[in-house]
Amino acid sequence: MNKNHDLRDVINRQSRVRGMMLGLALGETLGGVRGNLSGTGPLRAGVSTQLACFTAEGIIRAQVRGNHKGICYAPGVVLHAYCRWAFLQGIEVERMRRRWRPYGGAWPDGWLASVPVLGERRGSAPATVTALSRIDAGEEAMATASRGHHALTRGLPIAVTGLGGISQAGAVAALTHGDPAAQAATVHAAVLAHHCLTHSASEPESSARDALHAGVTALPSARLPISGDEHGRIVAAFRYGADEPADAVRLAQLAPDPSAPSALLGGLYAAASFPGRADLRGALEFAAGAPDGESVACVAGALLGAVHGIEALPADLVSRHELAWVLDTLARDLVMEIEDSPGGSEYVPGWDPHWWDRYPGW
């Protein structure tokens, strides 16, 4: 009986992480076309989704390194992941090769580097690209002054690591985005997503608002930096979603630009406006109408997907998304690494002999 309960718990956790990863991808895609999808054909991934894939892979590889080496600076491993993305994109190819190839054999390594779509240009991430082009200056000097939303949207998978790991979300954002507001919004979004991933409720239809309320309430006590003004804006966005839901004017006021704070407030408002499991498509379509629909719908999709699980996402959209298998695999493997460490550790052999090849720990 206990084994059955353990299995159910793992399946539930996987469903929620899969929902978060696919939700953010669908949100970005719908937002990119303002909700006006064509009726047929594949759905194209955006650059936030590409970068979120490498964030998830970087988290797994950081966990692997920690297990085998006993120590790991996770933001540095995630930075290495973003460098692999840049290399595949044809950005600073020689610089990336010179920096990373001396440390190992074939580079870029890991299975994610073999996915063709991740090498295609799917939008602009100027702060990330500019910072990576200055990587030789060192992690403390490479960041731009940007408060753009990519710091937040690409960082959503960090929510899976729990509140201890989320404390490093700001450091990951700071690799490329030097604005304190962008870093703070990234951390706060990860806290909200964590509560969506872990919240349980007897009434499924109320679970989204309950989870978001729990996250909003926990922010000041999460041992993470938040000012009174920041928390007040987040509380207001949630209350507007409950009391004045689905108001396009209110959405535009909360999320007027493509910044990380706008993505957080707009995504939270959209998610709180459509808390029901059956309303997830409506939430994405509403969020897509924000001034920067890509980032707002990305956050809303991640939060609602984390609460309701993969099964709640529109099957007709998930089945058409070009990175659906990649995102689903990363989500499953992320949970597996955190729960069971298939690659083992320095002293304990792993049960999957191919895990290190898939996720080299560096």
mmCIF file of C-alpha atoms in Angstrom:
data_model
loop_
_atom_site.group_PDB
_atom_site.id
_atom_site.type_symbol
_atom_site.label_atom_id
_atom_site.label_comp_id
_atom_site.label_asym_id
_atom_site.label_seq_id
_atom_site.Cartn_x
_atom_site.Cartn_y
_atom_site.Cartn_z
ATOM 1 C CA MET A 1 0.000 0.000 0.000
ATOM 2 C CA ASN A 2 2.816 2.398 0.892
ATOM 3 C CA LYS A 3 4.519 1.688 -2.415
ATOM 4 C CA ASN A 4 1.294 2.502 -4.235
ATOM 5 C CA HIS A 5 1.011 5.803 -2.365
ATOM 6 C CA ASP A 6 4.634 6.649 -3.167
ATOM 7 C CA LEU A 7 4.039 5.906 -6.827
ATOM 8 C CA ARG A 8 0.928 8.081 -6.872
ATOM 9 C CA ASP A 9 2.868 10.921 -5.259
ATOM 10 C CA VAL A 10 5.608 10.738 -7.905
ATOM 11 C CA ILE A 11 3.051 10.605 -10.721
ATOM 12 C CA ASN A 12 1.252 13.628 -9.264
ATOM 13 C CA ARG A 13 4.497 15.592 -8.935
ATOM 14 C CA GLN A 14 5.439 14.719 -12.491
ATOM 15 C CA SER A 15 2.018 15.780 -13.752
ATOM 16 C CA ARG A 16 2.350 19.185 -12.115
ATOM 17 C CA VAL A 17 5.901 19.834 -13.304
ATOM 18 C CA ARG A 18 4.930 18.692 -16.786
ATOM 19 C CA GLY A 19 1.936 21.016 -16.601
ATOM 20 C CA MET A 20 4.138 23.935 -15.583
ATOM 21 C CA MET A 21 6.647 23.344 -18.398
ATOM 22 C CA LEU A 22 4.033 22.816 -21.106
ATOM 23 C CA GLY A 23 1.859 25.598 -19.686
ATOM 24 C CA LEU A 24 4.605 28.184 -19.971
ATOM 25 C CA ALA A 25 5.339 27.046 -23.533
ATOM 26 C CA LEU A 26 1.714 27.179 -24.668
ATOM 27 C CA GLY A 27 1.301 30.561 -23.005
ATOM 28 C CA GLU A 28 4.271 32.048 -24.798
ATOM 29 C CA THR A 29 3.118 30.626 -28.129
ATOM 30 C CA LEU A 30 -0.440 31.955 -27.760
ATOM 31 C CA GLY A 31 0.835 35.291 -26.547
ATOM 32 C CA GLY A 32 3.094 35.594 -29.548
ATOM 33 C CA VAL A 33 0.099 35.498 -31.898
ATOM 34 C CA ARG A 34 -2.228 37.425 -29.544
ATOM 35 C CA GLY A 35 -4.310 34.291 -29.082
ATOM 36 C CA ASN A 36 -5.077 33.934 -32.804
ATOM 37 C CA LEU A 37 -3.707 30.482 -33.556
ATOM 38 C CA SER A 38 -4.098 28.817 -36.905
ATOM 39 C CA GLY A 39 -6.323 25.765 -36.868
ATOM 40 C CA THR A 40 -3.690 23.345 -38.120
ATOM 41 C CA GLY A 41 0.041 22.793 -38.188
ATOM 42 C CA PRO A 42 2.719 22.785 -35.505
ATOM 43 C CA LEU A 43 2.865 25.448 -32.813
ATOM 44 C CA ARG A 44 6.203 27.209 -32.737
ATOM 45 C CA ALA A 45 8.181 27.621 -29.543
ATOM 46 C CA GLY A 46 9.370 31.030 -28.420
ATOM 47 C CA VAL A 47 12.751 32.049 -27.063
ATOM 48 C CA SER A 48 11.566 31.992 -23.423
ATOM 49 C CA THR A 49 10.595 28.355 -23.905
ATOM 50 C CA GLN A 50 13.973 27.554 -25.442
ATOM 51 C CA LEU A 51 15.765 29.173 -22.518
ATOM 52 C CA ALA A 52 13.458 27.491 -19.974
ATOM 53 C CA CYS A 53 14.490 24.150 -21.468
ATOM 54 C CA PHE A 54 18.121 24.964 -20.762
ATOM 55 C CA THR A 55 17.280 26.206 -17.265
ATOM 56 C CA ALA A 56 15.638 22.847 -16.507
ATOM 57 C CA GLU A 57 18.599 20.970 -17.975
ATOM 58 C CA GLY A 58 21.000 23.139 -15.997
ATOM 59 C CA ILE A 59 19.133 22.368 -12.770
ATOM 60 C CA ILE A 60 19.376 18.643 -13.441
ATOM 61 C CA ARG A 61 23.078 18.887 -14.249
ATOM 62 C CA ALA A 62 23.708 20.941 -11.118
ATOM 63 C CA GLN A 63 21.986 18.258 -9.040
ATOM 64 C CA VAL A 64 24.098 15.583 -10.743
ATOM 65 C CA ARG A 65 27.276 17.528 -10.046
ATOM 66 C CA GLY A 66 26.342 18.042 -6.404
ATOM 67 C CA ASN A 67 25.678 14.336 -5.974
ATOM 68 C CA HIS A 68 28.984 13.298 -7.542
ATOM 69 C CA LYS A 69 31.298 16.110 -6.429
ATOM 70 C CA GLY A 70 29.730 17.039 -3.111
ATOM 71 C CA ILE A 71 29.690 20.739 -3.961
ATOM 72 C CA CYS A 72 28.098 22.783 -6.712
ATOM 73 C CA TYR A 73 27.364 26.413 -7.525
ATOM 74 C CA ALA A 74 24.083 25.919 -9.380
ATOM 75 C CA PRO A 75 23.940 29.364 -11.105
ATOM 76 C CA GLY A 76 27.299 28.599 -12.727
ATOM 77 C CA VAL A 77 25.984 25.333 -14.113
ATOM 78 C CA VAL A 78 22.869 27.079 -15.435
ATOM 79 C CA LEU A 79 25.117 29.711 -17.048
ATOM 80 C CA HIS A 80 26.896 26.877 -18.841
ATOM 81 C CA ALA A 81 23.469 25.738 -20.074
ATOM 82 C CA TYR A 82 22.715 29.186 -21.509
ATOM 83 C CA CYS A 83 26.083 29.091 -23.267
ATOM 84 C CA ARG A 84 25.069 25.857 -24.984
ATOM 85 C CA TRP A 85 21.882 27.578 -26.137
ATOM 86 C CA ALA A 86 23.931 30.479 -27.494
ATOM 87 C CA PHE A 87 26.270 28.121 -29.338
ATOM 88 C CA LEU A 88 23.343 26.311 -30.971
ATOM 89 C CA GLN A 89 21.890 29.684 -31.944
ATOM 90 C CA GLY A 90 25.148 30.670 -33.643
ATOM 91 C CA ILE A 91 25.844 33.371 -31.047
ATOM 92 C CA GLU A 92 29.489 33.926 -30.076
ATOM 93 C CA VAL A 93 30.307 30.456 -31.355
ATOM 94 C CA GLU A 94 34.091 30.737 -31.166
ATOM 95 C CA ARG A 95 33.976 32.435 -27.770
ATOM 96 C CA MET A 96 31.775 29.667 -26.381
ATOM 97 C CA ARG A 97 33.919 26.949 -27.897
ATOM 98 C CA ARG A 98 37.132 28.432 -26.470
ATOM 99 C CA ARG A 99 35.583 28.813 -23.041
ATOM 100 C CA TRP A 100 34.028 25.391 -22.607
ATOM 101 C CA ARG A 101 35.725 22.838 -24.849
ATOM 102 C CA PRO A 102 39.004 22.759 -22.869
ATOM 103 C CA TYR A 103 37.089 21.365 -19.884
ATOM 104 C CA GLY A 104 35.935 18.205 -21.616
ATOM 105 C CA GLY A 105 35.684 16.285 -24.864
ATOM 106 C CA ALA A 106 32.911 16.865 -27.342
ATOM 107 C CA TRP A 107 31.043 20.081 -26.674
ATOM 108 C CA PRO A 108 28.217 21.023 -26.462
ATOM 109 C CA ASP A 109 27.324 17.832 -24.618
ATOM 110 C CA GLY A 110 24.126 16.322 -23.215
ATOM 111 C CA TRP A 111 21.076 15.212 -25.178
ATOM 112 C CA LEU A 112 19.403 18.620 -25.248
ATOM 113 C CA ALA A 113 22.098 19.978 -27.569
ATOM 114 C CA SER A 114 20.891 17.526 -30.226
ATOM 115 C CA VAL A 115 17.399 19.042 -30.524
ATOM 116 C CA PRO A 116 17.265 20.977 -33.839
ATOM 117 C CA VAL A 117 14.493 23.406 -32.821
ATOM 118 C CA LEU A 118 16.663 24.779 -30.035
ATOM 119 C CA GLY A 119 19.099 26.028 -32.637
ATOM 120 C CA GLU A 120 16.479 28.033 -34.521
ATOM 121 C CA ARG A 121 15.936 31.741 -33.869
ATOM 122 C CA ARG A 122 12.545 32.157 -32.228
ATOM 123 C CA GLY A 123 12.595 35.714 -31.025
ATOM 124 C CA SER A 124 14.960 38.126 -29.369
ATOM 125 C CA ALA A 125 16.509 37.870 -25.898
ATOM 126 C CA PRO A 126 18.790 40.917 -26.067
ATOM 127 C CA ALA A 127 19.885 41.100 -22.430
ATOM 128 C CA THR A 128 20.770 37.404 -22.359
ATOM 129 C CA VAL A 129 22.676 37.602 -25.645
ATOM 130 C CA THR A 130 24.547 40.771 -24.661
ATOM 131 C CA ALA A 131 25.562 39.342 -21.296
ATOM 132 C CA LEU A 132 26.760 36.064 -22.795
ATOM 133 C CA SER A 133 28.856 38.012 -25.294
ATOM 134 C CA ARG A 134 30.624 39.558 -22.269
ATOM 135 C CA ILE A 135 31.143 36.289 -20.407
ATOM 136 C CA ASP A 136 34.922 36.694 -20.415
ATOM 137 C CA ALA A 137 34.471 39.647 -18.059
ATOM 138 C CA GLY A 138 33.231 37.250 -15.374
ATOM 139 C CA GLU A 139 29.838 36.505 -13.862
ATOM 140 C CA GLU A 140 29.813 39.617 -11.700
ATOM 141 C CA ALA A 141 30.471 41.976 -14.602
ATOM 142 C CA MET A 142 28.652 40.497 -17.578
ATOM 143 C CA ALA A 143 25.059 41.453 -16.741
ATOM 144 C CA THR A 144 23.211 44.287 -18.460
ATOM 145 C CA ALA A 145 20.978 46.813 -16.679
ATOM 146 C CA SER A 146 17.874 45.175 -18.148
ATOM 147 C CA ARG A 147 14.672 44.416 -16.248
ATOM 148 C CA GLY A 148 13.282 42.417 -19.188
ATOM 149 C CA HIS A 149 10.969 39.483 -18.649
ATOM 150 C CA HIS A 150 13.318 36.763 -19.912
ATOM 151 C CA ALA A 151 15.035 36.712 -16.526
ATOM 152 C CA LEU A 152 11.706 35.576 -15.069
ATOM 153 C CA THR A 153 10.143 33.452 -17.803
ATOM 154 C CA ARG A 154 13.239 31.354 -18.404
ATOM 155 C CA GLY A 155 13.689 30.926 -14.630
ATOM 156 C CA LEU A 156 10.296 29.396 -13.828
ATOM 157 C CA PRO A 157 11.622 25.783 -13.740
ATOM 158 C CA ILE A 158 13.668 26.747 -10.657
ATOM 159 C CA ALA A 159 10.389 26.480 -8.719
ATOM 160 C CA VAL A 160 10.790 22.690 -8.754
ATOM 161 C CA THR A 161 13.835 22.861 -6.465
ATOM 162 C CA GLY A 162 11.824 24.077 -3.466
ATOM 163 C CA LEU A 163 12.262 27.179 -1.361
ATOM 164 C CA GLY A 164 15.907 26.365 -0.629
ATOM 165 C CA GLY A 165 16.769 26.224 -4.319
ATOM 166 C CA ILE A 166 14.568 29.174 -5.177
ATOM 167 C CA SER A 167 16.891 31.366 -3.132
ATOM 168 C CA GLN A 168 19.305 31.046 -6.071
ATOM 169 C CA ALA A 169 16.755 32.197 -8.660
ATOM 170 C CA GLY A 170 17.857 35.785 -8.168
ATOM 171 C CA ALA A 171 21.481 34.825 -8.795
ATOM 172 C CA VAL A 172 20.502 33.066 -12.019
ATOM 173 C CA ALA A 173 18.582 36.146 -13.154
ATOM 174 C CA ALA A 174 21.516 38.372 -12.176
ATOM 175 C CA LEU A 175 23.791 36.546 -14.601
ATOM 176 C CA THR A 176 22.266 38.604 -17.400
ATOM 177 C CA HIS A 177 19.760 41.060 -15.888
ATOM 178 C CA GLY A 178 21.268 43.542 -13.468
ATOM 179 C CA ASP A 179 18.105 45.391 -12.525
ATOM 180 C CA PRO A 180 17.078 44.502 -8.938
ATOM 181 C CA ALA A 181 13.381 44.594 -9.880
ATOM 182 C CA ALA A 182 13.902 41.896 -12.510
ATOM 183 C CA GLN A 183 15.795 39.725 -10.055
ATOM 184 C CA ALA A 184 13.160 40.180 -7.341
ATOM 185 C CA ALA A 185 10.282 39.417 -9.719
ATOM 186 C CA THR A 186 12.063 36.241 -10.832
ATOM 187 C CA VAL A 187 12.336 35.026 -7.255
ATOM 188 C CA HIS A 188 8.746 35.950 -6.430
ATOM 189 C CA ALA A 189 7.390 34.188 -9.517
ATOM 190 C CA ALA A 190 9.339 31.060 -8.583
ATOM 191 C CA VAL A 191 7.858 31.146 -5.068
ATOM 192 C CA LEU A 192 4.327 31.409 -6.482
ATOM 193 C CA ALA A 193 5.005 28.570 -8.926
ATOM 194 C CA HIS A 194 6.417 26.446 -6.094
ATOM 195 C CA HIS A 195 3.202 26.863 -4.104
ATOM 196 C CA CYS A 196 1.197 25.957 -7.198
ATOM 197 C CA LEU A 197 3.287 22.798 -7.595
ATOM 198 C CA THR A 198 2.906 21.728 -3.972
ATOM 199 C CA HIS A 199 -0.578 22.924 -2.987
ATOM 200 C CA SER A 200 -3.264 20.343 -2.311
ATOM 201 C CA ALA A 201 -6.968 21.115 -2.047
ATOM 202 C CA SER A 202 -10.147 19.139 -1.585
ATOM 203 C CA GLU A 203 -11.950 21.354 -4.087
ATOM 204 C CA PRO A 204 -10.072 21.288 -7.419
ATOM 205 C CA GLU A 205 -11.908 24.313 -8.794
ATOM 206 C CA SER A 206 -10.654 26.473 -5.943
ATOM 207 C CA SER A 207 -7.153 25.060 -5.873
ATOM 208 C CA ALA A 208 -5.606 27.681 -8.175
ATOM 209 C CA ARG A 209 -6.691 30.685 -6.122
ATOM 210 C CA ASP A 210 -5.919 28.832 -2.898
ATOM 211 C CA ALA A 211 -2.409 27.997 -4.129
ATOM 212 C CA LEU A 212 -1.767 31.517 -5.370
ATOM 213 C CA HIS A 213 -3.079 32.995 -2.119
ATOM 214 C CA ALA A 214 -0.767 30.703 -0.158
ATOM 215 C CA GLY A 215 2.173 31.813 -2.272
ATOM 216 C CA VAL A 216 1.337 35.504 -2.039
ATOM 217 C CA THR A 217 0.900 35.227 1.728
ATOM 218 C CA ALA A 218 4.173 33.328 2.142
ATOM 219 C CA LEU A 219 6.333 35.788 0.213
ATOM 220 C CA PRO A 220 7.286 38.020 3.183
ATOM 221 C CA SER A 221 8.176 34.972 5.293
ATOM 222 C CA ALA A 222 9.991 32.947 2.642
ATOM 223 C CA ARG A 223 13.444 34.153 3.801
ATOM 224 C CA LEU A 224 13.708 35.921 0.453
ATOM 225 C CA PRO A 225 13.995 39.677 -0.134
ATOM 226 C CA ILE A 226 10.775 41.541 -0.798
ATOM 227 C CA SER A 227 9.899 45.169 -0.094
ATOM 228 C CA GLY A 228 6.581 46.359 1.185
ATOM 229 C CA ASP A 229 5.823 48.033 -2.133
ATOM 230 C CA GLU A 230 6.614 44.879 -4.100
ATOM 231 C CA HIS A 231 4.430 42.732 -1.881
ATOM 232 C CA GLY A 232 1.644 45.295 -1.980
ATOM 233 C CA ARG A 233 1.573 45.222 -5.783
ATOM 234 C CA ILE A 234 1.513 41.428 -5.815
ATOM 235 C CA VAL A 235 -1.301 41.310 -3.254
ATOM 236 C CA ALA A 236 -3.272 43.855 -5.290
ATOM 237 C CA ALA A 237 -2.846 41.868 -8.524
ATOM 238 C CA PHE A 238 -4.170 38.740 -6.812
ATOM 239 C CA ARG A 239 -7.123 40.572 -5.252
ATOM 240 C CA TYR A 240 -8.035 42.142 -8.574
ATOM 241 C CA GLY A 241 -8.098 38.657 -10.095
ATOM 242 C CA ALA A 242 -10.516 37.469 -7.430
ATOM 243 C CA ASP A 243 -12.696 40.578 -7.226
ATOM 244 C CA GLU A 244 -12.455 42.099 -10.727
ATOM 245 C CA PRO A 245 -11.515 39.160 -12.962
ATOM 246 C CA ALA A 246 -10.721 39.226 -16.678
ATOM 247 C CA ASP A 247 -10.705 42.999 -17.133
ATOM 248 C CA ALA A 248 -8.521 43.866 -20.139
ATOM 249 C CA VAL A 249 -8.001 47.429 -18.932
ATOM 250 C CA ARG A 250 -6.859 46.219 -15.522
ATOM 251 C CA LEU A 251 -4.516 43.720 -17.183
ATOM 252 C CA ALA A 252 -2.918 46.494 -19.234
ATOM 253 C CA GLN A 253 -2.461 48.594 -16.098
ATOM 254 C CA LEU A 254 -0.777 45.755 -14.226
ATOM 255 C CA ALA A 255 1.391 44.641 -17.133
ATOM 256 C CA PRO A 256 2.079 47.631 -19.382
ATOM 257 C CA ASP A 257 5.453 46.542 -20.781
ATOM 258 C CA PRO A 258 7.757 43.548 -21.436
ATOM 259 C CA SER A 259 9.479 43.754 -18.054
ATOM 260 C CA ALA A 260 9.817 41.032 -15.441
ATOM 261 C CA PRO A 261 7.575 42.843 -12.897
ATOM 262 C CA SER A 262 4.864 43.224 -15.561
ATOM 263 C CA ALA A 263 5.066 39.525 -16.457
ATOM 264 C CA LEU A 264 4.689 38.603 -12.783
ATOM 265 C CA LEU A 265 1.742 40.891 -12.027
ATOM 266 C CA GLY A 266 -0.064 40.249 -15.306
ATOM 267 C CA GLY A 267 0.442 36.490 -15.151
ATOM 268 C CA LEU A 268 -0.777 36.375 -11.553
ATOM 269 C CA TYR A 269 -3.846 38.463 -12.392
ATOM 270 C CA ALA A 270 -4.732 36.254 -15.360
ATOM 271 C CA ALA A 271 -4.277 33.050 -13.365
ATOM 272 C CA ALA A 272 -6.379 34.357 -10.466
ATOM 273 C CA SER A 273 -9.065 35.510 -12.922
ATOM 274 C CA PHE A 274 -9.455 31.995 -14.382
ATOM 275 C CA PRO A 275 -8.787 29.565 -11.513
ATOM 276 C CA GLY A 276 -10.930 26.688 -12.774
ATOM 277 C CA ARG A 277 -9.422 23.648 -14.415
ATOM 278 C CA ALA A 278 -11.808 23.967 -17.355
ATOM 279 C CA ASP A 279 -10.910 27.648 -17.819
ATOM 280 C CA LEU A 280 -7.229 27.170 -18.602
ATOM 281 C CA ARG A 281 -7.566 27.893 -22.318
ATOM 282 C CA GLY A 282 -9.560 31.026 -21.516
ATOM 283 C CA ALA A 283 -6.827 32.150 -19.135
ATOM 284 C CA LEU A 284 -4.168 31.816 -21.815
ATOM 285 C CA GLU A 285 -6.268 33.616 -24.411
ATOM 286 C CA PHE A 286 -7.010 36.443 -21.987
ATOM 287 C CA ALA A 287 -3.364 36.778 -20.917
ATOM 288 C CA ALA A 288 -2.312 36.820 -24.569
ATOM 289 C CA GLY A 289 -4.142 40.120 -24.941
ATOM 290 C CA ALA A 290 -1.788 41.951 -22.586
ATOM 291 C CA PRO A 291 0.510 44.606 -24.103
ATOM 292 C CA ASP A 292 3.250 41.957 -24.001
ATOM 293 C CA GLY A 293 1.139 38.837 -24.266
ATOM 294 C CA GLU A 294 4.050 36.427 -24.627
ATOM 295 C CA SER A 295 5.468 37.000 -21.161
ATOM 296 C CA VAL A 296 2.133 37.391 -19.337
ATOM 297 C CA ALA A 297 0.587 34.260 -20.867
ATOM 298 C CA CYS A 298 3.830 32.372 -20.252
ATOM 299 C CA VAL A 299 3.589 33.074 -16.517
ATOM 300 C CA ALA A 300 -0.159 32.416 -16.345
ATOM 301 C CA GLY A 301 0.266 29.107 -18.185
ATOM 302 C CA ALA A 302 3.060 28.009 -15.878
ATOM 303 C CA LEU A 303 1.103 28.809 -12.707
ATOM 304 C CA LEU A 304 -2.124 27.132 -13.828
ATOM 305 C CA GLY A 305 -0.330 24.161 -15.358
ATOM 306 C CA ALA A 306 1.505 23.674 -12.053
ATOM 307 C CA VAL A 307 -1.769 23.642 -10.093
ATOM 308 C CA HIS A 308 -3.917 21.525 -12.399
ATOM 309 C CA GLY A 309 -1.307 19.242 -13.970
ATOM 310 C CA ILE A 310 -0.563 18.229 -17.537
ATOM 311 C CA GLU A 311 -3.954 16.597 -17.992
ATOM 312 C CA ALA A 312 -5.717 19.973 -17.746
ATOM 313 C CA LEU A 313 -3.854 21.524 -20.681
ATOM 314 C CA PRO A 314 -5.728 21.573 -24.018
ATOM 315 C CA ALA A 315 -4.719 18.336 -25.720
ATOM 316 C CA ASP A 316 -5.169 19.782 -29.185
ATOM 317 C CA LEU A 317 -2.576 22.455 -28.401
ATOM 318 C CA VAL A 318 -0.107 20.299 -26.492
ATOM 319 C CA SER A 319 -0.072 17.697 -29.258
ATOM 320 C CA ARG A 320 0.820 20.367 -31.833
ATOM 321 C CA HIS A 321 3.615 22.091 -29.931
ATOM 322 C CA GLU A 322 6.974 21.393 -31.521
ATOM 323 C CA LEU A 323 8.806 21.096 -28.184
ATOM 324 C CA ALA A 324 6.123 19.120 -26.339
ATOM 325 C CA TRP A 325 8.201 15.927 -26.139
ATOM 326 C CA VAL A 326 11.324 17.832 -25.124
ATOM 327 C CA LEU A 327 9.530 19.757 -22.375
ATOM 328 C CA ASP A 328 7.765 16.643 -21.144
ATOM 329 C CA THR A 329 11.019 14.682 -21.002
ATOM 330 C CA LEU A 330 12.821 17.448 -19.128
ATOM 331 C CA ALA A 331 9.965 17.717 -16.631
ATOM 332 C CA ARG A 332 9.951 13.985 -15.937
ATOM 333 C CA ASP A 333 13.730 13.851 -15.654
ATOM 334 C CA LEU A 334 13.795 16.888 -13.365
ATOM 335 C CA VAL A 335 11.446 15.179 -10.921
ATOM 336 C CA MET A 336 13.356 11.913 -11.284
ATOM 337 C CA GLU A 337 16.708 13.538 -10.503
ATOM 338 C CA ILE A 338 15.368 15.312 -7.430
ATOM 339 C CA GLU A 339 13.467 12.279 -6.163
ATOM 340 C CA ASP A 340 15.740 9.362 -7.051
ATOM 341 C CA SER A 341 19.088 10.471 -8.568
ATOM 342 C CA PRO A 342 19.262 7.874 -11.393
ATOM 343 C CA GLY A 343 22.950 8.645 -11.924
ATOM 344 C CA GLY A 344 23.841 7.808 -8.335
ATOM 345 C CA SER A 345 26.462 9.704 -6.377
ATOM 346 C CA GLU A 346 30.134 9.689 -5.521
ATOM 347 C CA TYR A 347 29.656 6.668 -3.271
ATOM 348 C CA VAL A 348 26.433 5.067 -4.521
ATOM 349 C CA PRO A 349 26.194 3.633 -8.047
ATOM 350 C CA GLY A 350 23.255 4.792 -10.117
ATOM 351 C CA TRP A 351 20.645 2.560 -11.668
ATOM 352 C CA ASP A 352 20.763 4.352 -15.041
ATOM 353 C CA PRO A 353 24.203 3.918 -16.670
ATOM 354 C CA HIS A 354 23.375 6.531 -19.324
ATOM 355 C CA TRP A 355 22.285 9.335 -16.999
ATOM 356 C CA TRP A 356 25.681 11.073 -16.840
ATOM 357 C CA ASP A 357 25.905 11.077 -20.647
ATOM 358 C CA ARG A 358 22.458 12.653 -20.835
ATOM 359 C CA TYR A 359 23.160 15.141 -18.039
ATOM 360 C CA PRO A 360 26.911 15.614 -17.535
ATOM 361 C CA GLY A 361 27.507 17.189 -14.150
ATOM 362 C CA TRP A 362 29.270 20.398 -15.101
#
